[in-house]
mmCIF file of C-alpha atoms in Angstrom:
data_model
loop_
_atom_site.group_PDB
_atom_site.id
_atom_site.type_symbol
_atom_site.label_atom_id
_atom_site.label_comp_id
_atom_site.label_asym_id
_atom_site.label_seq_id
_atom_site.Cartn_x
_atom_site.Cartn_y
_atom_site.Cartn_z
ATOM 1 C CA MET A 1 38.069 -5.396 28.358
ATOM 2 C CA LYS A 2 33.947 -6.201 28.150
ATOM 3 C CA ASN A 3 33.495 -3.821 29.834
ATOM 4 C CA ILE A 4 35.411 -0.940 28.057
ATOM 5 C CA ILE A 5 33.780 -2.243 24.978
ATOM 6 C CA ILE A 6 30.162 -1.647 26.923
ATOM 7 C CA LEU A 7 31.645 2.022 28.184
ATOM 8 C CA LEU A 8 32.266 3.145 25.012
ATOM 9 C CA THR A 9 29.333 1.926 22.892
ATOM 10 C CA THR A 10 27.621 3.705 26.222
ATOM 11 C CA VAL A 11 28.863 6.578 24.938
ATOM 12 C CA ALA A 12 29.201 6.550 21.095
ATOM 13 C CA LEU A 13 25.092 6.038 21.101
ATOM 14 C CA VAL A 14 24.348 8.615 24.114
ATOM 15 C CA SER A 15 26.236 11.242 21.343
ATOM 16 C CA CYS A 16 24.926 10.010 18.612
ATOM 17 C CA SER A 17 21.061 9.319 19.699
ATOM 18 C CA SER A 18 18.273 11.814 19.760
ATOM 19 C CA THR A 19 17.213 11.107 23.280
ATOM 20 C CA LYS A 20 14.278 12.550 24.779
ATOM 21 C CA VAL A 21 14.069 12.396 28.513
ATOM 22 C CA PHE A 22 11.230 13.530 30.350
ATOM 23 C CA MET A 23 10.908 14.083 34.262
ATOM 24 C CA ASP A 24 9.018 14.265 36.966
ATOM 25 C CA TYR A 25 8.121 14.660 40.809
ATOM 26 C CA ASP A 26 6.392 15.110 43.535
ATOM 27 C CA LYS A 27 7.648 18.343 44.904
ATOM 28 C CA ASP A 28 5.829 18.708 48.718
ATOM 29 C CA VAL A 29 8.201 15.499 49.105
ATOM 30 C CA ASP A 30 11.772 15.282 51.259
ATOM 31 C CA LEU A 31 13.801 13.725 48.382
ATOM 32 C CA LYS A 32 16.514 13.589 50.506
ATOM 33 C CA SER A 33 14.593 10.891 52.956
ATOM 34 C CA TYR A 34 14.788 8.121 50.351
ATOM 35 C CA LYS A 35 18.699 6.735 51.291
ATOM 36 C CA THR A 36 18.066 2.943 50.278
ATOM 37 C CA TYR A 37 16.576 0.901 47.035
ATOM 38 C CA ASN A 38 14.508 -2.553 46.112
ATOM 39 C CA TYR A 39 12.791 -3.394 43.204
ATOM 40 C CA PHE A 40 9.216 -3.596 42.966
ATOM 41 C CA LEU A 41 8.226 -4.405 39.508
ATOM 42 C CA SER A 42 4.884 -4.240 37.663
ATOM 43 C CA GLU A 43 3.808 -8.304 36.119
ATOM 44 C CA ASP A 44 4.115 -7.259 32.456
ATOM 45 C CA THR A 45 6.903 -4.558 31.799
ATOM 46 C CA GLY A 46 6.947 -5.022 28.177
ATOM 47 C CA LEU A 47 10.456 -5.862 28.237
ATOM 48 C CA SER A 48 12.377 -9.979 27.665
ATOM 49 C CA GLU A 49 13.722 -11.033 30.581
ATOM 50 C CA LEU A 50 16.571 -10.468 29.842
ATOM 51 C CA ASP A 51 16.539 -7.027 28.840
ATOM 52 C CA GLU A 52 14.814 -6.922 32.592
ATOM 53 C CA LYS A 53 17.918 -8.332 33.298
ATOM 54 C CA ARG A 54 20.052 -5.304 31.133
ATOM 55 C CA VAL A 55 17.974 -2.493 32.747
ATOM 56 C CA ILE A 56 18.559 -4.100 36.552
ATOM 57 C CA GLU A 57 21.461 -4.188 36.336
ATOM 58 C CA ALA A 58 22.062 -1.127 34.197
ATOM 59 C CA ILE A 59 20.226 0.789 37.327
ATOM 60 C CA ASP A 60 22.359 -1.429 40.263
ATOM 61 C CA SER A 61 25.142 0.115 38.523
ATOM 62 C CA ILE A 62 23.948 3.938 38.664
ATOM 63 C CA LEU A 63 22.447 4.082 41.943
ATOM 64 C CA PRO A 64 24.850 3.322 44.489
ATOM 65 C CA GLN A 65 27.501 5.398 42.328
ATOM 66 C CA LYS A 66 25.191 8.348 43.332
ATOM 67 C CA GLY A 67 24.726 6.636 46.625
ATOM 68 C CA PHE A 68 21.512 4.896 47.305
ATOM 69 C CA PRO A 69 23.002 1.614 47.811
ATOM 70 C CA GLN A 70 20.506 -1.155 47.987
ATOM 71 C CA LYS A 71 18.393 -2.885 49.676
ATOM 72 C CA THR A 72 16.768 -6.003 51.539
ATOM 73 C CA ILE A 73 14.566 -3.018 53.340
ATOM 74 C CA PRO A 74 14.818 -0.378 51.531
ATOM 75 C CA ASP A 75 13.002 3.184 51.522
ATOM 76 C CA PHE A 76 12.065 3.532 48.324
ATOM 77 C CA ASN A 77 11.044 0.762 45.581
ATOM 78 C CA VAL A 78 12.378 1.139 42.492
ATOM 79 C CA ASN A 79 9.815 0.293 39.334
ATOM 80 C CA PHE A 80 10.111 0.329 35.093
ATOM 81 C CA TYR A 81 8.083 -0.712 32.076
ATOM 82 C CA ALA A 82 8.754 -0.394 28.767
ATOM 83 C CA GLU A 83 6.514 0.399 25.803
ATOM 84 C CA THR A 84 7.607 0.033 21.836
ATOM 85 C CA TYR A 85 5.752 2.297 18.871
ATOM 86 C CA THR A 86 6.291 3.570 15.585
ATOM 87 C CA VAL A 87 6.241 6.649 14.780
ATOM 88 C CA ASN A 88 5.069 7.133 10.848
ATOM 89 C CA SER A 89 6.539 10.095 8.929
ATOM 90 C CA GLN A 90 4.414 11.010 5.435
ATOM 91 C CA SER A 91 7.457 12.976 4.002
ATOM 92 C CA SER A 92 7.566 14.293 0.014
ATOM 93 C CA ILE A 93 10.139 15.741 -2.415
ATOM 94 C CA GLY A 94 9.160 18.245 -4.658
ATOM 95 C CA VAL A 95 10.074 18.223 -8.120
ATOM 96 C CA GLY A 96 9.318 21.868 -10.571
ATOM 97 C CA LEU A 97 10.200 21.914 -14.518
ATOM 98 C CA GLY A 98 9.542 26.018 -15.596
ATOM 99 C CA GLY A 99 10.332 28.480 -18.802
ATOM 100 C CA GLY A 100 9.695 31.161 -20.053
ATOM 101 C CA GLY A 101 10.253 32.990 -22.333
ATOM 102 C CA GLY A 102 9.622 36.338 -23.235
ATOM 103 C CA ARG A 103 6.011 37.252 -22.218
ATOM 104 C CA VAL A 104 5.232 33.414 -21.735
ATOM 105 C CA GLY A 105 6.019 31.289 -18.890
ATOM 106 C CA GLY A 106 5.063 28.273 -17.524
ATOM 107 C CA GLY A 107 5.334 25.401 -14.966
ATOM 108 C CA VAL A 108 5.108 21.899 -13.601
ATOM 109 C CA SER A 109 5.959 20.588 -10.213
ATOM 110 C CA GLY A 110 4.636 17.295 -8.198
ATOM 111 C CA GLY A 111 5.384 16.055 -5.627
ATOM 112 C CA ILE A 112 7.141 12.317 -5.358
ATOM 113 C CA PRO A 113 5.420 10.847 -1.085
ATOM 114 C CA ILE A 114 8.651 9.628 1.604
ATOM 115 C CA ASN A 115 6.834 7.388 3.811
ATOM 116 C CA THR A 116 9.365 6.043 6.507
ATOM 117 C CA SER A 117 8.745 4.596 9.894
ATOM 118 C CA LYS A 118 10.991 4.241 12.957
ATOM 119 C CA ASP A 119 10.270 1.549 16.228
ATOM 120 C CA MET A 120 10.811 3.664 19.391
ATOM 121 C CA ILE A 121 10.846 2.889 23.272
ATOM 122 C CA ALA A 122 9.692 4.746 25.652
ATOM 123 C CA LEU A 123 11.423 3.267 29.450
ATOM 124 C CA THR A 124 9.454 4.082 32.268
ATOM 125 C CA ILE A 125 11.571 4.550 35.558
ATOM 126 C CA GLU A 126 9.376 5.250 39.145
ATOM 127 C CA PHE A 127 10.222 5.041 42.030
ATOM 128 C CA VAL A 128 7.848 4.925 44.558
ATOM 129 C CA ASP A 129 7.879 5.369 48.274
ATOM 130 C CA ALA A 130 7.953 1.677 50.003
ATOM 131 C CA LEU A 131 5.602 2.307 53.135
ATOM 132 C CA ASN A 132 3.473 4.296 51.799
ATOM 133 C CA LYS A 133 3.373 3.233 48.213
ATOM 134 C CA GLU A 134 2.760 6.938 46.801
ATOM 135 C CA LEU A 135 4.985 7.421 43.723
ATOM 136 C CA PHE A 136 7.436 10.973 44.327
ATOM 137 C CA TRP A 137 9.831 10.750 41.108
ATOM 138 C CA GLN A 138 9.034 9.511 37.290
ATOM 139 C CA ALA A 139 11.192 9.843 34.652
ATOM 140 C CA VAL A 140 11.000 8.269 30.584
ATOM 141 C CA VAL A 141 13.386 8.343 28.307
ATOM 142 C CA GLU A 142 12.723 8.025 24.081
ATOM 143 C CA THR A 143 14.581 7.084 21.982
ATOM 144 C CA ARG A 144 14.716 5.144 18.542
ATOM 145 C CA LEU A 145 14.672 1.108 19.232
ATOM 146 C CA LYS A 146 17.376 -0.086 17.462
ATOM 147 C CA PRO A 147 16.865 -3.606 16.013
ATOM 148 C CA LYS A 148 19.333 -6.596 15.294
ATOM 149 C CA GLN A 149 22.239 -5.346 17.964
ATOM 150 C CA ASN A 150 24.048 -8.171 19.600
ATOM 151 C CA PRO A 151 23.899 -8.900 23.942
ATOM 152 C CA THR A 152 26.735 -5.923 24.037
ATOM 153 C CA GLU A 153 25.449 -3.615 21.951
ATOM 154 C CA ARG A 154 21.896 -4.494 23.956
ATOM 155 C CA GLN A 155 23.606 -4.122 27.019
ATOM 156 C CA ALA A 156 25.002 -0.236 26.494
ATOM 157 C CA PHE A 157 21.550 0.980 24.816
ATOM 158 C CA PHE A 158 19.890 -0.029 27.986
ATOM 159 C CA ASN A 159 22.939 1.508 30.192
ATOM 160 C CA MET A 160 22.709 4.336 27.653
ATOM 161 C CA MET A 161 18.869 5.134 28.354
ATOM 162 C CA VAL A 162 18.746 4.367 32.321
ATOM 163 C CA LEU A 163 22.201 6.438 32.691
ATOM 164 C CA LYS A 164 19.878 9.720 31.049
ATOM 165 C CA ALA A 165 16.562 8.665 33.048
ATOM 166 C CA LEU A 166 18.996 8.649 36.092
ATOM 167 C CA GLU A 167 21.286 11.344 34.956
ATOM 168 C CA LYS A 168 19.585 13.726 37.184
ATOM 169 C CA TYR A 169 18.278 12.337 40.217
ATOM 170 C CA PRO A 170 18.094 13.501 42.706
ATOM 171 C CA PRO A 171 16.379 16.728 41.021
ATOM 172 C CA GLN A 172 18.027 20.115 41.887
ATOM 173 C CA PRO A 173 15.103 22.566 43.474
ATOM 174 C CA ASN A 174 14.702 25.485 41.263
ATOM 175 C CA LYS A 175 16.863 28.541 42.695
ATOM 176 C CA THR A 176 15.413 31.611 40.874
ATOM 177 C CA LYS A 177 16.367 34.731 41.386
ATOM 178 C CA LYS A 178 13.414 37.125 42.880
ATOM 179 C CA ARG A 179 13.835 40.573 41.128
ATOM 180 C CA LYS A 180 13.589 43.369 43.599
ATOM 181 C CA SER A 181 10.683 45.737 42.841
ATOM 182 C CA LYS A 182 11.870 49.353 42.229
ATOM 183 C CA LEU A 183 8.812 50.986 44.264
#
């Protein structure tokens, strides 16, 4: 029952959120050579110990489904860290008043400033070659940070972020069609 609630909450978050995903990888690396993973975390992930466990749990549920088992001696190590920041939005509402009659017209207008701020989180997940310690894949997921979540909602939140990050891993090579020249 708990898993169903987490799944439904994850689906709701994915469908309603304005999440941005940025992904990059080394095009010269053969991604097919990486079959197993483990963790090598930064000392400061920017997350609480509980949130670190939530991210690990989410990664451990997704990577094996994609055919990447966790091993003690892996082909690649997973690192992740998060940054939180605030985005300030300065908007205004315009109010206008005008009138006229005959050949005379006049108007008055003014703006009412509206300052809002959003707390954001950027979760970065990196895959690093276990032997040469070189980064070969990275995804950054940015979304609005939801305050006052209970533990189940928080797990669903991190599940959504990890799911978005790993959604297109491994990346598919671009299959661009070559145009035939008309010479």
